[in-house]
Coordinates of C-alpha atoms in Angstrom, one line a residue:
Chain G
X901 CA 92.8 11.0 -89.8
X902 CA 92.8 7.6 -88.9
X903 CA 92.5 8.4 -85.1
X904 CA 90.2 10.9 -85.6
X905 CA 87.1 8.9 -83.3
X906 CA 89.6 8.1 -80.3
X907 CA 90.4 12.1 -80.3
X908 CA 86.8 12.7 -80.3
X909 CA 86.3 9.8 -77.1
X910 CA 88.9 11.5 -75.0
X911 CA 87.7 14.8 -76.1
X912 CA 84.3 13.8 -74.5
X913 CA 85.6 11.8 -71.9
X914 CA 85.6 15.0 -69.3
X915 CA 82.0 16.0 -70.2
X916 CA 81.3 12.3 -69.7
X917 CA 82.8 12.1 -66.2
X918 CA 81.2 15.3 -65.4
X919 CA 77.6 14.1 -66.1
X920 CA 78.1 11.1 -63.7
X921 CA 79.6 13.4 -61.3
X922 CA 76.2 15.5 -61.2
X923 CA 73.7 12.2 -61.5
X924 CA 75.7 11.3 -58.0
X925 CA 75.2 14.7 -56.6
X926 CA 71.4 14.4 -57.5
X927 CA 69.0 16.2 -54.6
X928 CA 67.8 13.9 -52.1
X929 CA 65.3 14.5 -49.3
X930 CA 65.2 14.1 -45.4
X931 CA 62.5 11.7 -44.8
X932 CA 62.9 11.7 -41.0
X933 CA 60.9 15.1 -39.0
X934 CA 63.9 15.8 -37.8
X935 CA 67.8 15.6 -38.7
X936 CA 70.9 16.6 -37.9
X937 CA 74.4 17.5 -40.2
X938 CA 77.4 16.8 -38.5
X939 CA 80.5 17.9 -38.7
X940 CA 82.0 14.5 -38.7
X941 CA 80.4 11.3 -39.8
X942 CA 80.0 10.1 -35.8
X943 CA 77.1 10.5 -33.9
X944 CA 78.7 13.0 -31.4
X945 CA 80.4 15.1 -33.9
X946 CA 79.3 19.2 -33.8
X947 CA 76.5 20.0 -35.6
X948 CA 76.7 21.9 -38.7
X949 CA 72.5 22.2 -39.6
X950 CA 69.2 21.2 -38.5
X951 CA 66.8 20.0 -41.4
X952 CA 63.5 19.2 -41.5
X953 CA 61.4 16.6 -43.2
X954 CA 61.0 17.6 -46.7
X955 CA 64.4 19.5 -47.1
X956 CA 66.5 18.9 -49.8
X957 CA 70.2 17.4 -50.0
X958 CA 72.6 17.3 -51.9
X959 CA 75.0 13.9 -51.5
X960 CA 78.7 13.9 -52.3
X961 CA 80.1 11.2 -50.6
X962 CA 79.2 8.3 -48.5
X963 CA 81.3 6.4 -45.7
X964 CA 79.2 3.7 -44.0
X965 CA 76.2 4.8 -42.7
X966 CA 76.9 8.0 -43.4
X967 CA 76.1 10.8 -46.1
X968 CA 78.4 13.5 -46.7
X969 CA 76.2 15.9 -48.2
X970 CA 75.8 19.8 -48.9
X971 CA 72.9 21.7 -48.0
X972 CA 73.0 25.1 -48.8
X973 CA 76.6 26.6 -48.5
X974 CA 77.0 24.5 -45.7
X975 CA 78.5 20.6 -45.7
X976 CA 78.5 17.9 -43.6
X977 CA 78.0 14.5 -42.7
X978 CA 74.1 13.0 -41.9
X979 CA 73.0 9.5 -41.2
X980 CA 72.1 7.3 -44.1
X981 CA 68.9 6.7 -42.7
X982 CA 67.4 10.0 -42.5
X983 CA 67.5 10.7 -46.3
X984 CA 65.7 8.9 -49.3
X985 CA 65.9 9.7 -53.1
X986 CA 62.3 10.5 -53.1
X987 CA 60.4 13.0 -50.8
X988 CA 57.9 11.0 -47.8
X989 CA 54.5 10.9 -47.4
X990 CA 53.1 13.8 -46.0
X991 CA 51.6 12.7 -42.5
X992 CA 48.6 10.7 -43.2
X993 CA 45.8 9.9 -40.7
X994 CA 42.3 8.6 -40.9
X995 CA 39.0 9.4 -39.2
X996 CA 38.7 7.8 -35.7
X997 CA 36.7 4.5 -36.3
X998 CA 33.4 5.2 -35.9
X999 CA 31.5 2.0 -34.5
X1000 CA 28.2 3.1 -36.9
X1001 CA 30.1 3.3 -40.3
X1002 CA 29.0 0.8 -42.8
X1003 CA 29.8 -1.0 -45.6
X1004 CA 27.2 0.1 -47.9
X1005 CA 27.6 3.4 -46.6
X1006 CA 31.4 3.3 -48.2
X1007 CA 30.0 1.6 -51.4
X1008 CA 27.6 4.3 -52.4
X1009 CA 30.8 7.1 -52.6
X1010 CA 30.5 8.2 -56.2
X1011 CA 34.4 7.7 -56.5
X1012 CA 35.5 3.9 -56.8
X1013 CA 36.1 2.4 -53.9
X1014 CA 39.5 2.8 -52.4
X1015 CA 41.0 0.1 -50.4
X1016 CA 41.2 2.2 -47.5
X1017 CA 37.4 3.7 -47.8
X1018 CA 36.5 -0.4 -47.5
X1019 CA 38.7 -0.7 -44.6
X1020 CA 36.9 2.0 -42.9
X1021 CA 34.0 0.4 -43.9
X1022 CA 35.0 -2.9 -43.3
X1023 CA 36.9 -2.5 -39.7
X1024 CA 32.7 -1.8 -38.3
X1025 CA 31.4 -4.8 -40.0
X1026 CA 34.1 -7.1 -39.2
X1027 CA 33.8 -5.9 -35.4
X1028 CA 30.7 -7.2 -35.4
X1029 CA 31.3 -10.1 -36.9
X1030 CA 34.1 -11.3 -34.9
X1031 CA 33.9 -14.3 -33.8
X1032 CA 37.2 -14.9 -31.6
X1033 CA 36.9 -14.7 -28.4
X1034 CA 38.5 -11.6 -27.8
X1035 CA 36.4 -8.0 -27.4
X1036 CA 37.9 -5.2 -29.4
X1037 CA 38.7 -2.4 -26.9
X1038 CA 38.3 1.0 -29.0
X1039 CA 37.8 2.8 -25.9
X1040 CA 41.4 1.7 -25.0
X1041 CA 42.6 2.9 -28.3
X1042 CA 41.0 5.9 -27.7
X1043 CA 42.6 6.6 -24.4
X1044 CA 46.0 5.7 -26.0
X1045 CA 45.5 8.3 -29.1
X1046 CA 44.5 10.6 -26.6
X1047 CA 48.3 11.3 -25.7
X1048 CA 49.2 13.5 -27.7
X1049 CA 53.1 15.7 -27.9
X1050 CA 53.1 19.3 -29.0
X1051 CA 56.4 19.7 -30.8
X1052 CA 57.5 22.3 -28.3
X1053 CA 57.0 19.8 -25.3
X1054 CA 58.7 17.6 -27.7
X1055 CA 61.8 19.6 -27.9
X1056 CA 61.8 20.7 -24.1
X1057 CA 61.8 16.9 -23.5
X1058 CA 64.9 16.1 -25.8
X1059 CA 67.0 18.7 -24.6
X1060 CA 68.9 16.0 -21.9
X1061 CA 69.3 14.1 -25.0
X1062 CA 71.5 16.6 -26.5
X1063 CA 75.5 15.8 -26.3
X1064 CA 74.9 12.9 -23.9
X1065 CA 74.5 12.2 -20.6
Chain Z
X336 CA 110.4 11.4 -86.0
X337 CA 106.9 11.2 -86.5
X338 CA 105.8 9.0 -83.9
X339 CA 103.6 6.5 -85.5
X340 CA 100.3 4.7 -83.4
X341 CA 100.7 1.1 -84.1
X342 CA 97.9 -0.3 -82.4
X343 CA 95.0 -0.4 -83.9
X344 CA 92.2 2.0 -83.5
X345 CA 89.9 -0.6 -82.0
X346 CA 92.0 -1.9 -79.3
X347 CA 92.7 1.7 -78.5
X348 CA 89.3 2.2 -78.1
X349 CA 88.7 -1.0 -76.2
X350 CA 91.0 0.6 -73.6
X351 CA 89.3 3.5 -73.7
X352 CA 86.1 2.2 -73.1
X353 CA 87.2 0.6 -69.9
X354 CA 88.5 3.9 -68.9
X355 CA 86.1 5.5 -69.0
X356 CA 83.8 2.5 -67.0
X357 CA 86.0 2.5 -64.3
X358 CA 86.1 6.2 -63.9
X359 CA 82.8 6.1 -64.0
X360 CA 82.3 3.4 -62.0
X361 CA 84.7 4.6 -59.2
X362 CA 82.8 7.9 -59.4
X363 CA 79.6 5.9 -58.9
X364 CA 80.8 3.5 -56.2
X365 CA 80.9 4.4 -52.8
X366 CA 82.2 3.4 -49.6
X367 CA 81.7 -0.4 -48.8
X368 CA 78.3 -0.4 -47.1
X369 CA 77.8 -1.7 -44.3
X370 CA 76.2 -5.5 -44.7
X371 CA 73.0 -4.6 -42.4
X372 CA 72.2 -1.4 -45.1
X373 CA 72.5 -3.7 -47.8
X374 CA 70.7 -6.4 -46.6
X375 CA 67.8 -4.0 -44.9
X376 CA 67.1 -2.5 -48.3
X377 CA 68.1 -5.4 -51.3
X378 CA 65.4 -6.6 -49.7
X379 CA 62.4 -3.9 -50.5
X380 CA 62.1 -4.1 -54.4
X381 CA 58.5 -2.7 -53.4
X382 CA 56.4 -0.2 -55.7
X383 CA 55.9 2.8 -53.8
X384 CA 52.9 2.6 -51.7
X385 CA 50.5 4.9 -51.9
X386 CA 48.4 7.2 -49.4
X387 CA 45.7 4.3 -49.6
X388 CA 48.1 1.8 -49.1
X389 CA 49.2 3.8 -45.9
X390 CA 45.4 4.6 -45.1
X391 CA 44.6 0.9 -45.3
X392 CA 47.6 -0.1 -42.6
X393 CA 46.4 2.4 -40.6
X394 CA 42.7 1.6 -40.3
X395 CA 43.9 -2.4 -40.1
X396 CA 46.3 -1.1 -37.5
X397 CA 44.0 0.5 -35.1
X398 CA 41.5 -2.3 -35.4
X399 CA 44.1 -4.8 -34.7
X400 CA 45.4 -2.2 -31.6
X401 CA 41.8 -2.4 -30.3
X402 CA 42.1 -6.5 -29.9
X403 CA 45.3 -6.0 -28.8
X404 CA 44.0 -4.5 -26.1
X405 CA 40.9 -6.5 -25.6
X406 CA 43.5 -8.7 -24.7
X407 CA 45.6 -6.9 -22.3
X408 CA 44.0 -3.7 -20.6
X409 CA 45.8 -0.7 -20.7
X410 CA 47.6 0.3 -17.6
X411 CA 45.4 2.9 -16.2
X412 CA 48.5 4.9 -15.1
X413 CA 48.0 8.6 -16.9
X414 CA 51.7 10.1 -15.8
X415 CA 53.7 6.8 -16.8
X416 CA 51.6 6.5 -20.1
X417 CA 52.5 9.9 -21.2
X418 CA 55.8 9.7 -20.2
X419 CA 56.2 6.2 -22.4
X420 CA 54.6 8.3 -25.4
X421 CA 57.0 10.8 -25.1
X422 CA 60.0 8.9 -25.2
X423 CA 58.2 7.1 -28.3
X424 CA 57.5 10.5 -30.2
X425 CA 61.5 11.3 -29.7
X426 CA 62.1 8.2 -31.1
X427 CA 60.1 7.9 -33.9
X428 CA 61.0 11.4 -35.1
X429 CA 64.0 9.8 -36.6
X430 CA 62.0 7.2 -38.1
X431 CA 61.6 7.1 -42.1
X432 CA 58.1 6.5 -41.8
X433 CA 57.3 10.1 -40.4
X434 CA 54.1 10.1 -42.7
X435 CA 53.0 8.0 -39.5
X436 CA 51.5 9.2 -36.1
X437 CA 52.9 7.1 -34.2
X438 CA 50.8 5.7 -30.3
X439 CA 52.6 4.3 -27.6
X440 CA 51.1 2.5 -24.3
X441 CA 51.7 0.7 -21.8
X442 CA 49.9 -2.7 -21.2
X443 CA 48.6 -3.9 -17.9
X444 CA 50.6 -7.0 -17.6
X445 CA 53.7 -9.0 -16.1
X446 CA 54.5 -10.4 -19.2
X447 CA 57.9 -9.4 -20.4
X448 CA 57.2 -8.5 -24.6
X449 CA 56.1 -5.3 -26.4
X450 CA 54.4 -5.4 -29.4
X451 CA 53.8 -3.3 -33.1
X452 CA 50.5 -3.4 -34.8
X453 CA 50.7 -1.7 -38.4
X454 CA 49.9 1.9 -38.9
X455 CA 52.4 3.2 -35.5
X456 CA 50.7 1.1 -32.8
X457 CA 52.9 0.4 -30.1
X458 CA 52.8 -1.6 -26.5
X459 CA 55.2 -2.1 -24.1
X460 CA 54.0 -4.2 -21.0
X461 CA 54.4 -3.1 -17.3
X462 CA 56.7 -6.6 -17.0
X463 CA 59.2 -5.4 -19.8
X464 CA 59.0 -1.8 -17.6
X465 CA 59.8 -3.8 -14.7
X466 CA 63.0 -4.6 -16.5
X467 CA 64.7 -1.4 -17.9
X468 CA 66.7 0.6 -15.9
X469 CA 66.8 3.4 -17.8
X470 CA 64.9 6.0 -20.3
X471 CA 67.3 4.8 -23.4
X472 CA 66.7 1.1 -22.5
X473 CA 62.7 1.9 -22.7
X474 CA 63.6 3.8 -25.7
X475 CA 65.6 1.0 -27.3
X476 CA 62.0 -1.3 -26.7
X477 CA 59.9 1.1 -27.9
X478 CA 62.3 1.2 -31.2
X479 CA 62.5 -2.4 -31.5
X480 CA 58.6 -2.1 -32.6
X481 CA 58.9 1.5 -34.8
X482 CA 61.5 -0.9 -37.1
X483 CA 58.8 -3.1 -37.4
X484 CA 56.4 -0.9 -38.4
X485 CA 58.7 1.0 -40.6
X486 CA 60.3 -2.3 -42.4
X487 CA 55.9 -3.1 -42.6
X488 CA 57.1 -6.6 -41.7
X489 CA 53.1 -7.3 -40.4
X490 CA 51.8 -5.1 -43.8
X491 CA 53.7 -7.9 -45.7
X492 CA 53.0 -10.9 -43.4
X493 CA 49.5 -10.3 -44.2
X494 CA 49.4 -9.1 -47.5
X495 CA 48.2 -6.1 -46.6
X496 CA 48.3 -3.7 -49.9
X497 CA 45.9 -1.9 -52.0
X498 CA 44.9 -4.0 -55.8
X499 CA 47.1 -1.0 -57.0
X500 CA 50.3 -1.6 -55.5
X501 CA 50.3 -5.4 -55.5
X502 CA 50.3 -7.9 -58.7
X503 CA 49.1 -11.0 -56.6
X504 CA 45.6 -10.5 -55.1
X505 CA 46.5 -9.4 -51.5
X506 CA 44.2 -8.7 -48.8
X507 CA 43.7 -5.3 -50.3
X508 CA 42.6 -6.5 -53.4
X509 CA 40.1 -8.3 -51.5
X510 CA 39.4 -5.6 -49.4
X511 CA 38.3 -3.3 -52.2
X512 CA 35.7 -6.0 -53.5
X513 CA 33.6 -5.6 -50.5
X514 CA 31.0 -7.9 -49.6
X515 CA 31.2 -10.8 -47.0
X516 CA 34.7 -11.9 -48.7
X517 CA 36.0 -8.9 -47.7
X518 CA 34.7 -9.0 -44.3
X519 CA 36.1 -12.3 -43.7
X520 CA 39.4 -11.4 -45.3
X521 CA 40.1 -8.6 -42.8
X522 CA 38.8 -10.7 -39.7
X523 CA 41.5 -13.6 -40.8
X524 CA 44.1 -11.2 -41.3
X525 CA 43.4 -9.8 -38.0
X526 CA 43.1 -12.8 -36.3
X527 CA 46.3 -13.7 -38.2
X528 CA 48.3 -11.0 -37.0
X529 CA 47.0 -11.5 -33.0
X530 CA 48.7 -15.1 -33.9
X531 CA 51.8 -13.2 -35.1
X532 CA 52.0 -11.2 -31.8
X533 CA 50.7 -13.2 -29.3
X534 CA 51.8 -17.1 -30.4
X535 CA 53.6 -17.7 -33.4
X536 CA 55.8 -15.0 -33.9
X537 CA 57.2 -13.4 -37.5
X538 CA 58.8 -16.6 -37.9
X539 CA 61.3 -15.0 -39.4
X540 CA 65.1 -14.3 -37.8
X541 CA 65.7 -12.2 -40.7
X542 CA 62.8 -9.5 -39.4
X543 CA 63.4 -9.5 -36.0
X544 CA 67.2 -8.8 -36.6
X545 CA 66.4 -6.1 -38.9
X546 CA 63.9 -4.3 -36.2
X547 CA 67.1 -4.7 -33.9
X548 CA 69.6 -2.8 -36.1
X549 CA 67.0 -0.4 -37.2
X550 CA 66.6 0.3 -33.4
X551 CA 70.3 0.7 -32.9
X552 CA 70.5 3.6 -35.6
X553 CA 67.1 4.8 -34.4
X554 CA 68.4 5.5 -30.7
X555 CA 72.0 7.0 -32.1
X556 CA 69.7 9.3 -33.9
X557 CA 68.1 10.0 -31.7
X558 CA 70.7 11.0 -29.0
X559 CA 70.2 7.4 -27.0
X560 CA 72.8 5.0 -25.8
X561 CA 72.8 2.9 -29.3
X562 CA 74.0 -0.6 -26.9
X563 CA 70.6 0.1 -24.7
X564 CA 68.5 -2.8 -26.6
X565 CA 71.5 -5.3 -25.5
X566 CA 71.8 -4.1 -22.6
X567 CA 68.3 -5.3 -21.7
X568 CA 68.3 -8.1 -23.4
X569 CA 71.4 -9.3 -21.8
X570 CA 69.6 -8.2 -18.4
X571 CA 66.4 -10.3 -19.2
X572 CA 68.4 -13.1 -21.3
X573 CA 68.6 -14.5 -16.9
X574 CA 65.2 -14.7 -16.5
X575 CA 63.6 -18.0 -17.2
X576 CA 60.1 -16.9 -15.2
X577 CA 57.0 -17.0 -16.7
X578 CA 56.7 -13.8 -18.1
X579 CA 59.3 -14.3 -20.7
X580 CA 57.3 -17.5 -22.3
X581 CA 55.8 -15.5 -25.0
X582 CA 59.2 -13.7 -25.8
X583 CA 61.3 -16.6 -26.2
X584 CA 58.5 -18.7 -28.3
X585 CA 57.8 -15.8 -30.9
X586 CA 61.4 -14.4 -31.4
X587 CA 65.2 -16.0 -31.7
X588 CA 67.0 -16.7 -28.7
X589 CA 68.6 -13.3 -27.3
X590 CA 71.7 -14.7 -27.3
X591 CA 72.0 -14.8 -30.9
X592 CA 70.2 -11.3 -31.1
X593 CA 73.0 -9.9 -28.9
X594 CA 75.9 -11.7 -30.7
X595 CA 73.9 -9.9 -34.0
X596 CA 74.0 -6.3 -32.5
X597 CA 77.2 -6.7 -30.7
X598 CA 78.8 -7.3 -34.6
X599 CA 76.7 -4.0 -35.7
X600 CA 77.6 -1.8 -32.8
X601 CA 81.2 -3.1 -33.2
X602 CA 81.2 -2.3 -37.1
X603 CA 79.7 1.2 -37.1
X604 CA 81.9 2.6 -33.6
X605 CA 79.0 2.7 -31.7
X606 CA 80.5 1.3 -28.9
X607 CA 82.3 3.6 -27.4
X608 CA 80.1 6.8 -28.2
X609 CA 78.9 8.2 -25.3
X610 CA 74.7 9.1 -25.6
X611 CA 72.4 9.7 -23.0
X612 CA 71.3 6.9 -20.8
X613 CA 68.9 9.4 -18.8
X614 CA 67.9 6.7 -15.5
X615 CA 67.1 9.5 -13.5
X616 CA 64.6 10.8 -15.5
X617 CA 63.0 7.2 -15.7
X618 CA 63.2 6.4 -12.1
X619 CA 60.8 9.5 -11.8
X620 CA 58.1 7.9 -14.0
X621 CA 58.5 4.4 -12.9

């Protein structure tokens, strides 16, 4: 009678364990495009999977840098820095800067004004302002954006990169 | 005989509330971490930024690309320029800032630096080029900059948030009012950041340390030789021309940047892994 609480604690004390065990094994995400499970946790270990940005983990164990995690049916070891507890961004990208945009132009948006939408504004107006001595080159930024990768040239391009050279 | 519990119920249960912490603890707990990992992200107690706090870094970004180079012309050089990019884009695949399009090019100069503006704008000068002997050192340089884009070590040099995502009245805050205050906010903070870059530096060992390491786990991501940024460095460490003067007055000494990745690369058993180097494929570009 007198030990009835302590039965009850030990009673529970599995179920207890148990919850902690699944709030470790909670989904995480891959936050880099691209990323590779290993069999091992070492960079030139076999690979087990390729995920994707977006794709969910689960993580069982951790040694160093390294995730030991379970995707699927399959397990295996990814690097810490590929995965977050929260999914990334999506890919964000603005408007080229376009020399005749305005201030006022962004102030009349019927939506309240966004930091961004008065750093478009702002980046044309300040441009003109500037009174450093240095030009702003948007043609140069231009011709730098202008090089752009298609993913399959991408992966035609990494291919020497796979097992070392 | 009955056996009888003679300790009390509430030191029992004393004892059995330390069980159960330490199971849960050790269930909890994982490996030792390695002391970059914890020192990289103790250190980014930030709200979550959102879309227009990203917007924002990229719009400051590409102005502040667009003085960068006012400054130093683009080399006009079509086949190399690509070839740079792509070596970026492999790169910053691995990053954890792929909401970002990352831009690489090269800069028509002898100067030995490369450079980060915020948003995934990246330079590397014809000098540094001149330097690297292969397509994982190049890669290494270029990596250098994606940590500090990804660590936003410019973003929070400048203060550069939305009123949102910051409790002190940051450039974004001021941004967002409009108005000649706001234009003379951004001008400031881009002539702040050309400063940063060009004279001044981060000031701060702590971020250019952290860009290194990220680069190290960046190129072993990747498929690079992870030792590739000390390899360079211990290459350029030599030179005492010209060219270097804006290197060695806006970062730490290399020496202590080698010692610092040396440690890393030591820790971790990166030094022994053999990744591609690939110095055919850059003496075809270069």
């Amino acid at each position: 009678m007198k030990n009835r609480p302590l039965k009850y604690f030990f009673s529970l004390l599995p179920s207890l364990m148990l919850v902690s065990l699944t709030v470790q094994a909670a989904p995480q995400y891959i936050s880099s495009n691209k990323a590779k499970v290993l069999k091992k946790p070492n960079f030139q270990a076999d690979l087990v999977a390729e995920l994707v940005k977006g794709d969910q983990v689960n993580v069982l164990d951790q040694q160093g840098v390294w995730l030991n995690v379970s995707v699927e049916k399959k397990t295996g070891w990814v690097s810490k820095f590929l995965v977050r507890e929260t999914p990334t961004n999506d890919r964000v990208t603005v408007l080229p800067g376009d020399d005749q945009t305005e201030l006022k132009d962004v102030r009349r948006r019927a939506s309240a004004i966004t930091t961004a939408a008065a750093a478009r504004g702002l980046a044309a107006t300040a441009r003109a302002e500037a009174s450093g001595d240095i030009v702003a080159n948007l043609e140069g930024v231009r011709y730098m954006e202008s090089f752009s990768v298609s993913s399959q040239e991408l992966e035609q391009f990494s291919q020497p990169l796979v097992g070392g050279r | 005989m009955k056996t009888v519990w003679r300790v009390s119920d509430s030191k029992l249960l004393k004892v059995a509330v330390v069980v159960l912490g330490m199971a849960v603890m050790s269930n909890g707990m994982s490996q030792p971490e390695d002391n970059f990992h914890k020192r990289l992200f103790a250190s980014i107690p930030d709200a979550p930024y959102t879309e227009d706090d990203i917007e924002t870094e990229i719009l400051f970004g590409r102005e502040l690309a667009s003085k960068v180079l006012g400054k130093y012309q683009p080399l006009q050089n079509d086949q190399l320029n690509a070839y740079v990019n792509k070596v970026g884009q492999v790169v910053a695949q691995m990053s954890e800032r792929s909401e970002l399009q990352y831009h690489f090019i090269v800069l028509d100069t002898d100067m030995i630096n490369a450079f980060a503006a915020p948003g995934g704008y990246i330079f590397v000068t014809k000098g540094a080029l001149n330097n690297v002997e292969d397509e994982s050192e190049l890669a290494a340089i270029l990596a250098h900059e994606i940590g500090h884009v990804e660590l936003r070590h410019y973003v929070k040099k400048v203060r550069l948030r939305s009123e949102k995502g910051s409790k002190e009245d940051g450039l974004g805050a001021i941004l967002s009012g409009g108005g000649r205050a706001a234009t003379q906010a951004f001008n400031e903070a881009l002539d702040e950041t050309m400063e940063i870059l060009f004279n001044k530096g981060l000031q701060s060992k702590k971020d250019e340390f952290e860009a290194d390491r990220t680069s190290v786990f960046l190129l072993a991501n990747a498929g690079y030789d992870p030792t590739a940024l000390m390899r360079y460095f211990n290459r350029i460490e030599k030179n005492q021309s010209v060219q270097m003067q804006i290197l060695s007055e806006t970062h730490p000494p290399l020496g202590e940047r080698i010692n610092e990745m040396d440690t890393l690369i030591e820790k971790n058993g990166l030094s022994t892994i053999n990744l591609a180097k690939l110095q055919e494929r850059f003496n075809e570009y270069h």
